[in-house]
Amino acid sequence: MFDAMRPENLARIHTVAFEGLEARRVEVQCAVTPGVPAFAVVGLPDKAVSEARERVRTALSAMAIALPSKRITVNLSPADLPKEGSHFDLPIALALLAALDIVPRDRVESAMALGELSLDGTLVAVIGALPTALAAGEDGRVLYCPQGCGAEAAWVGATPVFAAPTLAALIAHLTDRHPLDPARPGEVREEAHLKCLSEVRGQERAKRAIEIAAAGRHHLLMVGSPGSGKSMLAARVPGILPPLSAPEALETSMIHSLAGLLDEGGISRTRPYRAPHHTASMAAIVGGGRGAKPGEISLAHNGVLFLDEFPEYPRAVLETLRQPIETGDVVVARANAHVTYPCRFLLIAAANPCRCGQLYDAGQTCGRAPLCGEDYMGRISGPLMDRFDLRLEVPPVAYADLDLPANGEKSTDIAARVRAAREVQAARFAALGSAARVNADAEGALLDEIATPDEAGKAFLLKAADRFKLTARGYHRILRLARTIADLDGDETVAQPHVAEALGYRLIGTKSG
């Protein structure tokens, strides 16, 4: 005969394991049974999770809580799901305290928790509080977390969040000795010093291209000599984009939460702007590394990804961008899982015309011109180049223009037109029952429905497509671009002038579409 484990020996609490944006539920089970004294954590933990037993043991000792001379087993279920990160510390500690009857078992078993534990019992903030709070709300569970995560987790608003500075404070809350107040959402952060396009001297055509790109989320490639203002123009794009909607802000913030980029729990309504260096690795750009973290293309979701010195990026990195640009998501493949992150961004790329950058200046070109320019831009493959709706040559600014006052059109004025155009697009797609948000999302029958030009425009486009040997993708991207230009002009019909302007941006600096 053997004695079955009595129910009072076992306690449970819930937490999560992250697979991309998905918070997979994990049940933390703790059993205290007779046997050789030991403290084991099982259930496919990584090194950080395995070390939790030492942090928990020392933290409890600092609080004058002695562990019994029995066998303590913590199981992380499901056992075949990899567990990574230090956020398992708090749920392990709470399950153990409940198994020892130090805190009420029913209150722990109806909750979800995450947080790292210091050796003195202080609770340390961890990443992923926002998706964890969303999972807790869906399951109808209370969330316990460190004080540093409270403002972030409270944004979901679907469940009470109790954020404690220390494990002792959380124990006092659970035993009703000193109840905690529910955490409050952090402040909405507004960028007060967005750069203004009025500061850019000249470059009126480039400003027009940026306005079109922002209005329909059309990818833009700028080619020009060093110092012509490409980076300066790109840095001012966030100032003309409309604020993030509430669903977009939550979606974007969940990605930033997993990357640990949310400051003091504040969610920003300003669209993200990411500008990685051209030496960045593939994992840094598309995602990966330890824990399959989101890359720059996902951190730029619903915002802007600026790639300066575009041809200088490794060829493999550039080619990896082709599929995410088309699908709006990226799959980070691992041996035991495939993690998917959203990545619908506005891509703005900048490049010099050649390695020395002086191809457009006849007096300073090297002896290999123009072959040096063809070789340099040849680093960008045709299929990748085909994904840019707008291709723009940015000439150097005349010295006389540099002395002029900054009296160009302000970003606020351009932003008003961009916002109006996006509202028109949103209303149009809603009326058609589509989930698309901007014209760049339209394809197939939906694109035919919204962007078919009038007779003159269609004839003009067909003639141009035959002459310049446009690809099918290029043909459809011109239609999307023309639709956005018409929206900016307040025209319901796509006419020949809209098609002509779109075609002009498409063919600049290329031999074909």
Short mmCIF file of C-alpha atoms in Angstrom, two decimals:
data_model
loop_
_atom_site.label_atom_id
_atom_site.label_comp_id
_atom_site.label_asym_id
_atom_site.label_seq_id
_atom_site.Cartn_x
_atom_site.Cartn_y
_atom_site.Cartn_z
CA MET A 1 0.00 0.00 0.00
CA PHE A 2 1.05 3.54 -0.65
CA ASP A 3 -0.40 6.81 0.53
CA ALA A 4 -1.81 8.98 -2.22
CA MET A 5 -0.82 12.63 -2.04
CA ARG A 6 -3.30 14.49 0.04
CA PRO A 7 -4.90 17.55 -1.67
CA GLU A 8 -3.61 19.82 1.08
CA ASN A 9 -0.03 19.03 -0.02
CA LEU A 10 -0.58 20.56 -3.46
CA ALA A 11 -1.13 24.19 -4.50
CA ARG A 12 -1.48 25.79 -7.90
CA ILE A 13 -1.18 29.19 -9.55
CA HIS A 14 -1.10 30.29 -13.16
CA THR A 15 1.40 32.26 -15.22
CA VAL A 16 2.38 32.42 -18.90
CA ALA A 17 5.17 31.42 -21.28
CA PHE A 18 5.68 33.67 -24.29
CA GLU A 19 5.62 32.49 -27.89
CA GLY A 20 5.78 35.68 -29.87
CA LEU A 21 2.78 37.80 -28.89
CA GLU A 22 0.92 34.75 -27.66
CA ALA A 23 0.89 34.24 -23.90
CA ARG A 24 0.66 30.47 -23.41
CA ARG A 25 -0.95 29.51 -20.10
CA VAL A 26 1.25 27.65 -17.64
CA GLU A 27 0.01 26.05 -14.43
CA VAL A 28 2.60 26.18 -11.65
CA GLN A 29 2.01 23.22 -9.33
CA CYS A 30 3.85 22.91 -6.02
CA ALA A 31 3.83 19.79 -3.86
CA VAL A 32 5.42 19.42 -0.41
CA THR A 33 5.80 15.73 0.41
CA PRO A 34 7.75 13.54 2.85
CA GLY A 35 11.14 12.40 1.64
CA VAL A 36 14.75 13.44 1.33
CA PRO A 37 14.83 17.27 1.57
CA ALA A 38 15.13 18.77 -1.91
CA PHE A 39 13.75 21.57 -4.05
CA ALA A 40 13.21 20.59 -7.69
CA VAL A 41 11.72 22.52 -10.61
CA VAL A 42 10.56 20.37 -13.53
CA GLY A 43 8.61 20.99 -16.71
CA LEU A 44 11.26 21.95 -19.32
CA PRO A 45 12.66 25.03 -17.52
CA ASP A 46 15.63 26.97 -18.89
CA LYS A 47 18.58 28.02 -16.75
CA ALA A 48 16.86 31.17 -15.43
CA VAL A 49 13.78 29.20 -14.35
CA SER A 50 15.85 26.45 -12.74
CA GLU A 51 17.72 29.05 -10.70
CA ALA A 52 14.40 30.36 -9.34
CA ARG A 53 14.56 27.81 -6.52
CA GLU A 54 17.66 29.48 -5.07
CA ARG A 55 16.16 32.97 -5.35
CA VAL A 56 12.92 31.80 -3.75
CA ARG A 57 14.72 29.90 -0.96
CA THR A 58 16.96 32.89 -0.08
CA ALA A 59 14.13 35.45 -0.30
CA LEU A 60 11.95 33.41 2.06
CA SER A 61 14.88 33.00 4.43
CA ALA A 62 15.34 36.80 4.44
CA MET A 63 11.69 37.03 5.54
CA ALA A 64 12.30 34.52 8.35
CA ILE A 65 10.28 31.81 6.58
CA ALA A 66 12.03 28.47 6.91
CA LEU A 67 11.34 25.69 4.43
CA PRO A 68 10.38 22.33 5.95
CA SER A 69 12.71 19.35 5.81
CA LYS A 70 10.62 17.75 3.09
CA ARG A 71 10.72 17.27 -0.65
CA ILE A 72 9.46 20.30 -2.59
CA THR A 73 8.55 19.68 -6.24
CA VAL A 74 7.44 22.44 -8.59
CA ASN A 75 5.96 21.33 -11.90
CA LEU A 76 5.40 23.74 -14.80
CA SER A 77 2.53 22.34 -16.85
CA PRO A 78 2.31 21.60 -19.76
CA ALA A 79 5.66 19.89 -19.37
CA ASP A 80 6.52 19.85 -23.09
CA LEU A 81 6.30 23.66 -23.45
CA PRO A 82 9.70 25.40 -23.03
CA LYS A 83 9.76 27.82 -20.09
CA GLU A 84 12.12 30.79 -20.33
CA GLY A 85 12.70 33.87 -18.20
CA SER A 86 12.87 35.03 -14.62
CA HIS A 87 9.17 35.96 -14.46
CA PHE A 88 8.43 32.46 -13.08
CA ASP A 89 9.97 33.42 -9.71
CA LEU A 90 6.84 35.01 -8.22
CA PRO A 91 4.35 32.28 -9.22
CA ILE A 92 6.72 29.60 -7.89
CA ALA A 93 7.06 31.48 -4.60
CA LEU A 94 3.29 31.99 -4.26
CA ALA A 95 2.52 28.34 -5.06
CA LEU A 96 5.05 27.26 -2.43
CA LEU A 97 3.62 29.65 0.18
CA ALA A 98 0.12 28.35 -0.54
CA ALA A 99 1.31 24.74 -0.23
CA LEU A 100 2.77 25.65 3.17
CA ASP A 101 -0.54 27.31 4.16
CA ILE A 102 1.16 30.67 4.69
CA VAL A 103 -1.23 32.37 2.24
CA PRO A 104 -4.83 31.34 1.40
CA ARG A 105 -4.75 28.62 -1.22
CA ASP A 106 -8.02 29.65 -2.88
CA ARG A 107 -6.81 33.21 -3.51
CA VAL A 108 -3.60 31.98 -5.11
CA GLU A 109 -5.24 29.31 -7.26
CA SER A 110 -7.67 31.82 -8.77
CA ALA A 111 -4.86 34.20 -9.77
CA MET A 112 -2.13 34.69 -12.35
CA ALA A 113 1.31 36.05 -11.47
CA LEU A 114 4.65 37.05 -12.94
CA GLY A 115 7.73 38.73 -11.55
CA GLU A 116 11.38 38.26 -10.65
CA LEU A 117 12.41 37.86 -7.03
CA SER A 118 15.50 39.45 -5.47
CA LEU A 119 17.37 37.72 -2.68
CA ASP A 120 15.96 40.20 -0.14
CA GLY A 121 12.36 39.64 -1.26
CA THR A 122 12.07 42.69 -3.51
CA LEU A 123 9.98 42.14 -6.63
CA VAL A 124 11.76 43.14 -9.85
CA ALA A 125 9.94 44.25 -13.00
CA VAL A 126 10.00 41.86 -15.97
CA ILE A 127 8.98 42.06 -19.61
CA GLY A 128 5.60 40.93 -20.92
CA ALA A 129 3.27 42.41 -18.29
CA LEU A 130 0.83 43.70 -20.93
CA PRO A 131 0.17 40.39 -22.75
CA THR A 132 0.06 38.61 -19.38
CA ALA A 133 -2.63 40.99 -18.12
CA LEU A 134 -4.59 40.36 -21.32
CA ALA A 135 -4.38 36.60 -20.71
CA ALA A 136 -5.45 37.05 -17.08
CA GLY A 137 -8.43 39.10 -18.18
CA GLU A 138 -9.49 36.47 -20.71
CA ASP A 139 -9.33 33.78 -17.99
CA GLY A 140 -11.06 35.92 -15.36
CA ARG A 141 -8.07 35.83 -13.01
CA VAL A 142 -6.55 38.49 -10.76
CA LEU A 143 -2.98 39.44 -11.68
CA TYR A 144 -0.16 39.80 -9.14
CA CYS A 145 3.03 41.45 -10.36
CA PRO A 146 5.94 43.69 -9.27
CA GLN A 147 5.24 47.35 -8.65
CA GLY A 148 7.28 48.28 -11.71
CA CYS A 149 4.89 46.33 -13.95
CA GLY A 150 1.62 47.57 -12.44
CA ALA A 151 1.05 50.65 -14.58
CA GLU A 152 1.73 48.67 -17.75
CA ALA A 153 -0.44 45.69 -16.83
CA ALA A 154 -3.34 47.92 -15.73
CA TRP A 155 -3.78 49.21 -19.28
CA VAL A 156 -5.79 46.14 -20.26
CA GLY A 157 -8.50 47.10 -17.77
CA ALA A 158 -10.12 43.66 -17.96
CA THR A 159 -8.94 42.38 -14.58
CA PRO A 160 -7.74 43.75 -11.22
CA VAL A 161 -3.97 44.15 -11.10
CA PHE A 162 -2.20 44.20 -7.74
CA ALA A 163 1.39 45.38 -7.94
CA ALA A 164 3.56 44.93 -4.86
CA PRO A 165 7.04 46.28 -4.13
CA THR A 166 8.06 43.17 -2.18
CA LEU A 167 6.96 39.61 -1.62
CA ALA A 168 6.24 40.49 2.01
CA ALA A 169 3.81 43.21 0.89
CA LEU A 170 2.04 40.73 -1.38
CA ILE A 171 1.76 38.21 1.46
CA ALA A 172 0.26 40.93 3.66
CA HIS A 173 -2.28 41.64 0.89
CA LEU A 174 -3.22 37.98 0.47
CA THR A 175 -3.69 37.54 4.21
CA ASP A 176 -5.77 40.77 4.43
CA ARG A 177 -3.36 42.41 6.87
CA HIS A 178 -2.48 45.30 4.51
CA PRO A 179 -4.57 45.14 1.32
CA LEU A 180 -3.06 46.72 -1.80
CA ASP A 181 -4.92 49.18 -3.97
CA PRO A 182 -5.42 48.06 -7.59
CA ALA A 183 -2.75 49.41 -9.92
CA ARG A 184 -3.64 52.33 -12.17
CA PRO A 185 -2.72 52.63 -15.87
CA GLY A 186 0.37 54.66 -16.71
CA GLU A 187 0.13 58.02 -18.39
CA VAL A 188 -0.30 58.23 -22.15
CA ARG A 189 3.02 59.52 -23.43
CA GLU A 190 2.89 62.18 -26.12
CA GLU A 191 5.97 63.16 -28.07
CA ALA A 192 6.23 66.90 -27.47
CA HIS A 193 9.18 67.59 -29.76
CA LEU A 194 8.48 65.88 -33.06
CA LYS A 195 10.66 67.32 -35.80
CA CYS A 196 8.94 69.61 -38.31
CA LEU A 197 9.21 69.47 -42.09
CA SER A 198 9.34 73.27 -42.23
CA GLU A 199 12.93 72.98 -41.05
CA VAL A 200 13.92 71.30 -44.32
CA ARG A 201 15.10 73.81 -46.94
CA GLY A 202 13.93 73.09 -50.48
CA GLN A 203 13.22 69.48 -51.46
CA GLU A 204 9.57 70.20 -52.24
CA ARG A 205 9.22 67.13 -54.43
CA ALA A 206 10.63 64.94 -51.69
CA LYS A 207 8.17 66.45 -49.21
CA ARG A 208 5.32 65.64 -51.57
CA ALA A 209 6.53 62.04 -51.89
CA ILE A 210 6.74 61.69 -48.11
CA GLU A 211 3.19 63.02 -47.75
CA ILE A 212 1.91 60.43 -50.24
CA ALA A 213 3.88 57.66 -48.56
CA ALA A 214 2.46 58.58 -45.14
CA ALA A 215 -1.12 58.87 -46.41
CA GLY A 216 -1.26 55.35 -47.87
CA ARG A 217 1.68 53.64 -46.13
CA HIS A 218 3.59 53.31 -49.37
CA HIS A 219 7.23 52.28 -49.15
CA LEU A 220 9.71 54.95 -50.27
CA LEU A 221 13.29 54.80 -51.54
CA MET A 222 15.30 58.03 -51.64
CA VAL A 223 18.55 58.15 -53.63
CA GLY A 224 20.78 61.21 -53.39
CA SER A 225 24.22 62.58 -52.71
CA PRO A 226 25.51 62.71 -49.12
CA GLY A 227 24.09 65.70 -47.26
CA SER A 228 21.11 66.18 -49.56
CA GLY A 229 18.67 65.75 -46.65
CA LYS A 230 17.46 62.14 -46.95
CA SER A 231 17.87 61.30 -43.27
CA MET A 232 16.51 64.70 -42.26
CA LEU A 233 13.36 64.10 -44.30
CA ALA A 234 12.84 60.57 -42.93
CA ALA A 235 13.22 61.72 -39.32
CA ARG A 236 10.25 64.07 -39.79
CA VAL A 237 7.80 61.45 -41.05
CA PRO A 238 6.44 60.63 -37.54
CA GLY A 239 5.34 64.26 -37.27
CA ILE A 240 2.91 63.91 -40.19
CA LEU A 241 1.46 60.51 -39.30
CA PRO A 242 -1.87 60.35 -37.40
CA PRO A 243 -1.74 59.14 -33.78
CA LEU A 244 -2.17 55.46 -33.09
CA SER A 245 -5.75 54.37 -32.57
CA ALA A 246 -6.53 52.59 -29.29
CA PRO A 247 -6.33 49.06 -30.85
CA GLU A 248 -3.12 50.00 -32.70
CA ALA A 249 -1.57 51.42 -29.53
CA LEU A 250 -2.34 48.24 -27.58
CA GLU A 251 -1.07 46.02 -30.40
CA THR A 252 2.16 48.01 -30.75
CA SER A 253 2.68 48.23 -27.00
CA MET A 254 2.39 44.47 -26.59
CA ILE A 255 5.37 44.04 -28.91
CA HIS A 256 7.31 46.73 -27.06
CA SER A 257 6.38 45.09 -23.76
CA LEU A 258 8.01 41.83 -24.85
CA ALA A 259 11.09 43.82 -25.85
CA GLY A 260 11.16 45.69 -22.52
CA LEU A 261 10.75 49.09 -24.16
CA LEU A 262 7.75 50.48 -22.24
CA ASP A 263 8.97 53.20 -19.88
CA GLU A 264 7.15 53.33 -16.53
CA GLY A 265 4.14 51.58 -18.00
CA GLY A 266 3.33 54.47 -20.33
CA ILE A 267 1.72 53.65 -23.66
CA SER A 268 2.54 56.05 -26.47
CA ARG A 269 0.04 57.20 -29.11
CA THR A 270 2.91 58.35 -31.33
CA ARG A 271 3.79 55.89 -34.06
CA PRO A 272 7.12 54.12 -33.54
CA TYR A 273 10.17 55.20 -35.52
CA ARG A 274 13.00 52.69 -35.77
CA ALA A 275 16.32 53.42 -37.48
CA PRO A 276 18.72 50.47 -37.05
CA HIS A 277 22.34 50.78 -38.19
CA HIS A 278 23.35 49.00 -41.38
CA THR A 279 25.63 46.67 -39.38
CA ALA A 280 22.65 45.18 -37.53
CA SER A 281 22.36 41.40 -37.71
CA MET A 282 19.51 39.48 -39.27
CA ALA A 283 18.18 38.54 -35.83
CA ALA A 284 18.19 42.21 -34.82
CA ILE A 285 16.26 43.23 -37.94
CA VAL A 286 13.71 40.44 -38.41
CA GLY A 287 13.69 38.92 -34.91
CA GLY A 288 15.26 35.91 -33.25
CA GLY A 289 18.11 35.30 -30.84
CA ARG A 290 17.50 34.09 -27.31
CA GLY A 291 13.78 33.68 -26.74
CA ALA A 292 12.97 34.61 -30.37
CA LYS A 293 12.55 38.28 -29.47
CA PRO A 294 10.89 40.73 -31.89
CA GLY A 295 13.20 42.47 -34.35
CA GLU A 296 13.26 46.01 -35.67
CA ILE A 297 10.61 45.33 -38.31
CA SER A 298 8.17 44.26 -35.58
CA LEU A 299 9.16 47.09 -33.24
CA ALA A 300 8.26 49.41 -36.14
CA HIS A 301 4.78 47.84 -36.44
CA ASN A 302 2.17 50.55 -37.20
CA GLY A 303 5.03 53.04 -37.57
CA VAL A 304 8.15 53.81 -39.61
CA LEU A 305 11.22 51.70 -40.34
CA PHE A 306 14.07 53.85 -41.69
CA LEU A 307 17.00 52.02 -43.26
CA ASP A 308 19.78 54.47 -44.04
CA GLU A 309 22.67 53.43 -46.30
CA PHE A 310 20.30 50.81 -47.69
CA PRO A 311 22.73 49.02 -50.06
CA GLU A 312 25.24 48.64 -47.19
CA TYR A 313 23.00 46.16 -45.35
CA PRO A 314 24.01 42.52 -45.79
CA ARG A 315 22.35 41.01 -48.85
CA ALA A 316 20.77 38.23 -46.77
CA VAL A 317 19.15 40.79 -44.44
CA LEU A 318 17.70 42.80 -47.34
CA GLU A 319 16.28 39.72 -49.02
CA THR A 320 14.64 38.63 -45.76
CA LEU A 321 12.54 41.80 -45.87
CA ARG A 322 10.74 40.78 -49.06
CA GLN A 323 8.14 38.48 -47.52
CA PRO A 324 7.33 40.61 -44.42
CA ILE A 325 6.78 43.64 -46.65
CA GLU A 326 4.15 41.71 -48.58
CA THR A 327 2.42 39.76 -45.80
CA GLY A 328 2.67 42.18 -42.86
CA ASP A 329 4.02 39.54 -40.48
CA VAL A 330 7.25 37.64 -39.92
CA VAL A 331 7.72 34.05 -38.78
CA VAL A 332 10.77 33.34 -36.63
CA ALA A 333 11.37 29.61 -37.03
CA ARG A 334 12.92 27.58 -34.23
CA ALA A 335 13.46 23.84 -33.83
CA ASN A 336 10.59 23.54 -31.35
CA ALA A 337 8.32 26.43 -32.35
CA HIS A 338 7.39 28.96 -35.00
CA VAL A 339 6.88 32.42 -33.53
CA THR A 340 4.89 34.99 -35.53
CA TYR A 341 5.12 38.75 -35.03
CA PRO A 342 3.12 41.43 -36.89
CA CYS A 343 5.18 43.93 -38.87
CA ARG A 344 3.03 46.32 -40.92
CA PHE A 345 5.34 49.29 -41.22
CA LEU A 346 6.14 52.15 -43.57
CA LEU A 347 9.58 51.40 -45.00
CA ILE A 348 11.69 54.42 -45.88
CA ALA A 349 15.10 53.61 -47.33
CA ALA A 350 17.90 56.01 -48.22
CA ALA A 351 20.93 55.37 -50.38
CA ASN A 352 23.81 57.21 -51.98
CA PRO A 353 23.89 56.82 -55.78
CA CYS A 354 27.30 55.11 -55.59
CA ARG A 355 29.97 54.21 -53.05
CA CYS A 356 31.63 57.64 -53.14
CA GLY A 357 28.26 59.36 -53.34
CA GLN A 358 29.25 61.87 -56.03
CA LEU A 359 27.72 60.20 -59.08
CA TYR A 360 25.36 63.13 -59.70
CA ASP A 361 28.20 65.69 -59.62
CA ALA A 362 30.09 65.50 -62.92
CA GLY A 363 33.02 67.43 -61.48
CA GLN A 364 33.61 65.01 -58.58
CA THR A 365 32.75 61.57 -59.93
CA CYS A 366 35.36 58.83 -59.89
CA GLY A 367 36.82 57.22 -62.97
CA ARG A 368 34.40 54.28 -62.82
CA ALA A 369 31.26 56.37 -63.31
CA PRO A 370 28.57 55.44 -64.23
CA LEU A 371 29.40 51.74 -63.74
CA CYS A 372 30.14 52.36 -60.05
CA GLY A 373 26.56 53.54 -59.55
CA GLU A 374 25.10 50.52 -61.32
CA ASP A 375 27.25 48.17 -59.25
CA TYR A 376 26.34 49.91 -55.99
CA MET A 377 22.59 50.02 -56.56
CA GLY A 378 22.80 46.51 -57.94
CA ARG A 379 23.15 45.33 -54.36
CA ILE A 380 19.39 45.89 -54.13
CA SER A 381 17.75 43.00 -55.95
CA GLY A 382 15.04 43.56 -58.53
CA PRO A 383 12.30 41.82 -56.49
CA LEU A 384 13.11 43.99 -53.47
CA MET A 385 13.24 47.17 -55.56
CA ASP A 386 9.87 46.19 -57.01
CA ARG A 387 8.33 46.53 -53.55
CA PHE A 388 9.00 50.28 -53.33
CA ASP A 389 5.96 52.24 -54.47
CA LEU A 390 7.91 55.50 -54.63
CA ARG A 391 11.49 55.92 -55.84
CA LEU A 392 12.86 59.39 -55.55
CA GLU A 393 16.06 61.17 -56.52
CA VAL A 394 16.97 63.75 -53.87
CA PRO A 395 19.27 66.39 -55.42
CA PRO A 396 21.66 68.49 -53.33
CA VAL A 397 20.19 71.69 -51.91
CA ALA A 398 21.51 74.91 -53.46
CA TYR A 399 23.69 76.98 -51.15
CA ALA A 400 21.37 79.96 -51.60
CA ASP A 401 18.46 77.93 -50.21
CA LEU A 402 20.36 77.12 -47.03
CA ASP A 403 20.31 80.80 -46.00
CA LEU A 404 16.54 81.07 -46.40
CA PRO A 405 14.39 81.11 -43.22
CA ALA A 406 12.52 77.97 -42.24
CA ASN A 407 9.19 79.13 -43.66
CA GLY A 408 8.09 75.98 -45.46
CA GLU A 409 4.80 74.22 -44.83
CA LYS A 410 4.57 72.96 -41.26
CA SER A 411 4.22 69.30 -40.40
CA THR A 412 0.90 70.02 -38.66
CA ASP A 413 -0.62 71.22 -41.95
CA ILE A 414 0.63 68.18 -43.85
CA ALA A 415 -0.48 65.90 -41.01
CA ALA A 416 -4.02 67.25 -41.33
CA ARG A 417 -4.15 66.23 -45.01
CA VAL A 418 -2.63 62.82 -44.24
CA ARG A 419 -5.15 62.22 -41.48
CA ALA A 420 -8.04 63.24 -43.69
CA ALA A 421 -6.86 60.89 -46.44
CA ARG A 422 -6.54 58.00 -43.98
CA GLU A 423 -10.02 58.67 -42.62
CA VAL A 424 -11.39 58.51 -46.17
CA GLN A 425 -9.62 55.18 -46.69
CA ALA A 426 -10.88 53.77 -43.39
CA ALA A 427 -14.45 54.75 -44.18
CA ARG A 428 -14.21 53.27 -47.67
CA PHE A 429 -12.86 49.93 -46.44
CA ALA A 430 -15.43 49.79 -43.63
CA ALA A 431 -18.23 50.31 -46.13
CA LEU A 432 -16.87 47.42 -48.19
CA GLY A 433 -16.60 45.17 -45.13
CA SER A 434 -12.82 44.88 -45.43
CA ALA A 435 -10.27 44.65 -42.63
CA ALA A 436 -7.79 46.74 -44.63
CA ARG A 437 -6.69 50.00 -43.02
CA VAL A 438 -4.86 51.89 -45.76
CA ASN A 439 -4.56 51.68 -49.52
CA ALA A 440 -1.30 49.71 -49.30
CA ASP A 441 -3.33 46.82 -47.82
CA ALA A 442 -5.70 46.57 -50.79
CA GLU A 443 -5.23 43.71 -53.23
CA GLY A 444 -7.18 41.52 -55.63
CA ALA A 445 -10.87 42.30 -56.05
CA LEU A 446 -10.70 44.93 -53.32
CA LEU A 447 -8.05 46.86 -55.24
CA ASP A 448 -10.15 46.66 -58.42
CA GLU A 449 -13.11 47.97 -56.46
CA ILE A 450 -11.40 51.06 -55.07
CA ALA A 451 -8.65 51.98 -57.54
CA THR A 452 -9.81 51.28 -61.10
CA PRO A 453 -8.99 54.47 -63.04
CA ASP A 454 -11.32 56.24 -65.44
CA GLU A 455 -11.03 55.45 -69.16
CA ALA A 456 -8.25 57.97 -69.84
CA GLY A 457 -6.29 56.92 -66.77
CA LYS A 458 -6.62 53.22 -67.59
CA ALA A 459 -5.49 53.71 -71.18
CA PHE A 460 -2.52 55.76 -70.00
CA LEU A 461 -1.51 53.11 -67.46
CA LEU A 462 -1.81 50.22 -69.91
CA LYS A 463 0.36 52.05 -72.43
CA ALA A 464 2.98 52.83 -69.78
CA ALA A 465 2.94 49.26 -68.46
CA ASP A 466 3.67 47.92 -71.95
CA ARG A 467 6.39 50.47 -72.68
CA PHE A 468 8.25 50.16 -69.38
CA LYS A 469 7.60 46.43 -68.92
CA LEU A 470 5.99 46.80 -65.52
CA THR A 471 5.61 43.66 -63.42
CA ALA A 472 2.16 42.67 -62.20
CA ARG A 473 3.23 43.79 -58.73
CA GLY A 474 4.42 47.12 -60.14
CA TYR A 475 1.13 47.60 -62.00
CA HIS A 476 -0.93 47.05 -58.86
CA ARG A 477 1.33 49.24 -56.72
CA ILE A 478 0.84 52.11 -59.15
CA LEU A 479 -2.93 51.67 -58.78
CA ARG A 480 -2.64 51.83 -55.00
CA LEU A 481 -0.39 54.88 -55.22
CA ALA A 482 -2.76 56.64 -57.64
CA ARG A 483 -5.68 55.91 -55.27
CA THR A 484 -3.81 57.59 -52.42
CA ILE A 485 -2.93 60.62 -54.55
CA ALA A 486 -6.61 60.95 -55.45
CA ASP A 487 -7.55 60.73 -51.77
CA LEU A 488 -5.12 63.52 -50.91
CA ASP A 489 -6.66 65.62 -53.68
CA GLY A 490 -10.17 64.86 -52.42
CA ASP A 491 -11.20 63.06 -55.63
CA GLU A 492 -13.42 60.00 -55.55
CA THR A 493 -12.30 58.87 -59.02
CA VAL A 494 -8.75 57.92 -59.95
CA ALA A 495 -8.00 60.03 -63.03
CA GLN A 496 -5.13 60.27 -65.51
CA PRO A 497 -3.20 62.98 -63.55
CA HIS A 498 -3.18 60.74 -60.48
CA VAL A 499 -1.90 57.80 -62.52
CA ALA A 500 0.72 59.98 -64.21
CA GLU A 501 2.10 61.25 -60.89
CA ALA A 502 2.17 57.74 -59.45
CA LEU A 503 3.95 56.43 -62.52
CA GLY A 504 6.51 59.22 -62.33
CA TYR A 505 7.49 58.24 -58.81
CA ARG A 506 7.59 54.57 -59.78
CA LEU A 507 10.03 54.94 -62.68
CA ILE A 508 12.55 57.42 -61.26
CA GLY A 509 16.06 56.03 -61.21
CA THR A 510 15.10 52.67 -62.71
CA LYS A 511 15.15 51.12 -66.13
CA SER A 512 11.82 49.42 -65.64
CA GLY A 513 8.97 49.07 -63.18
#
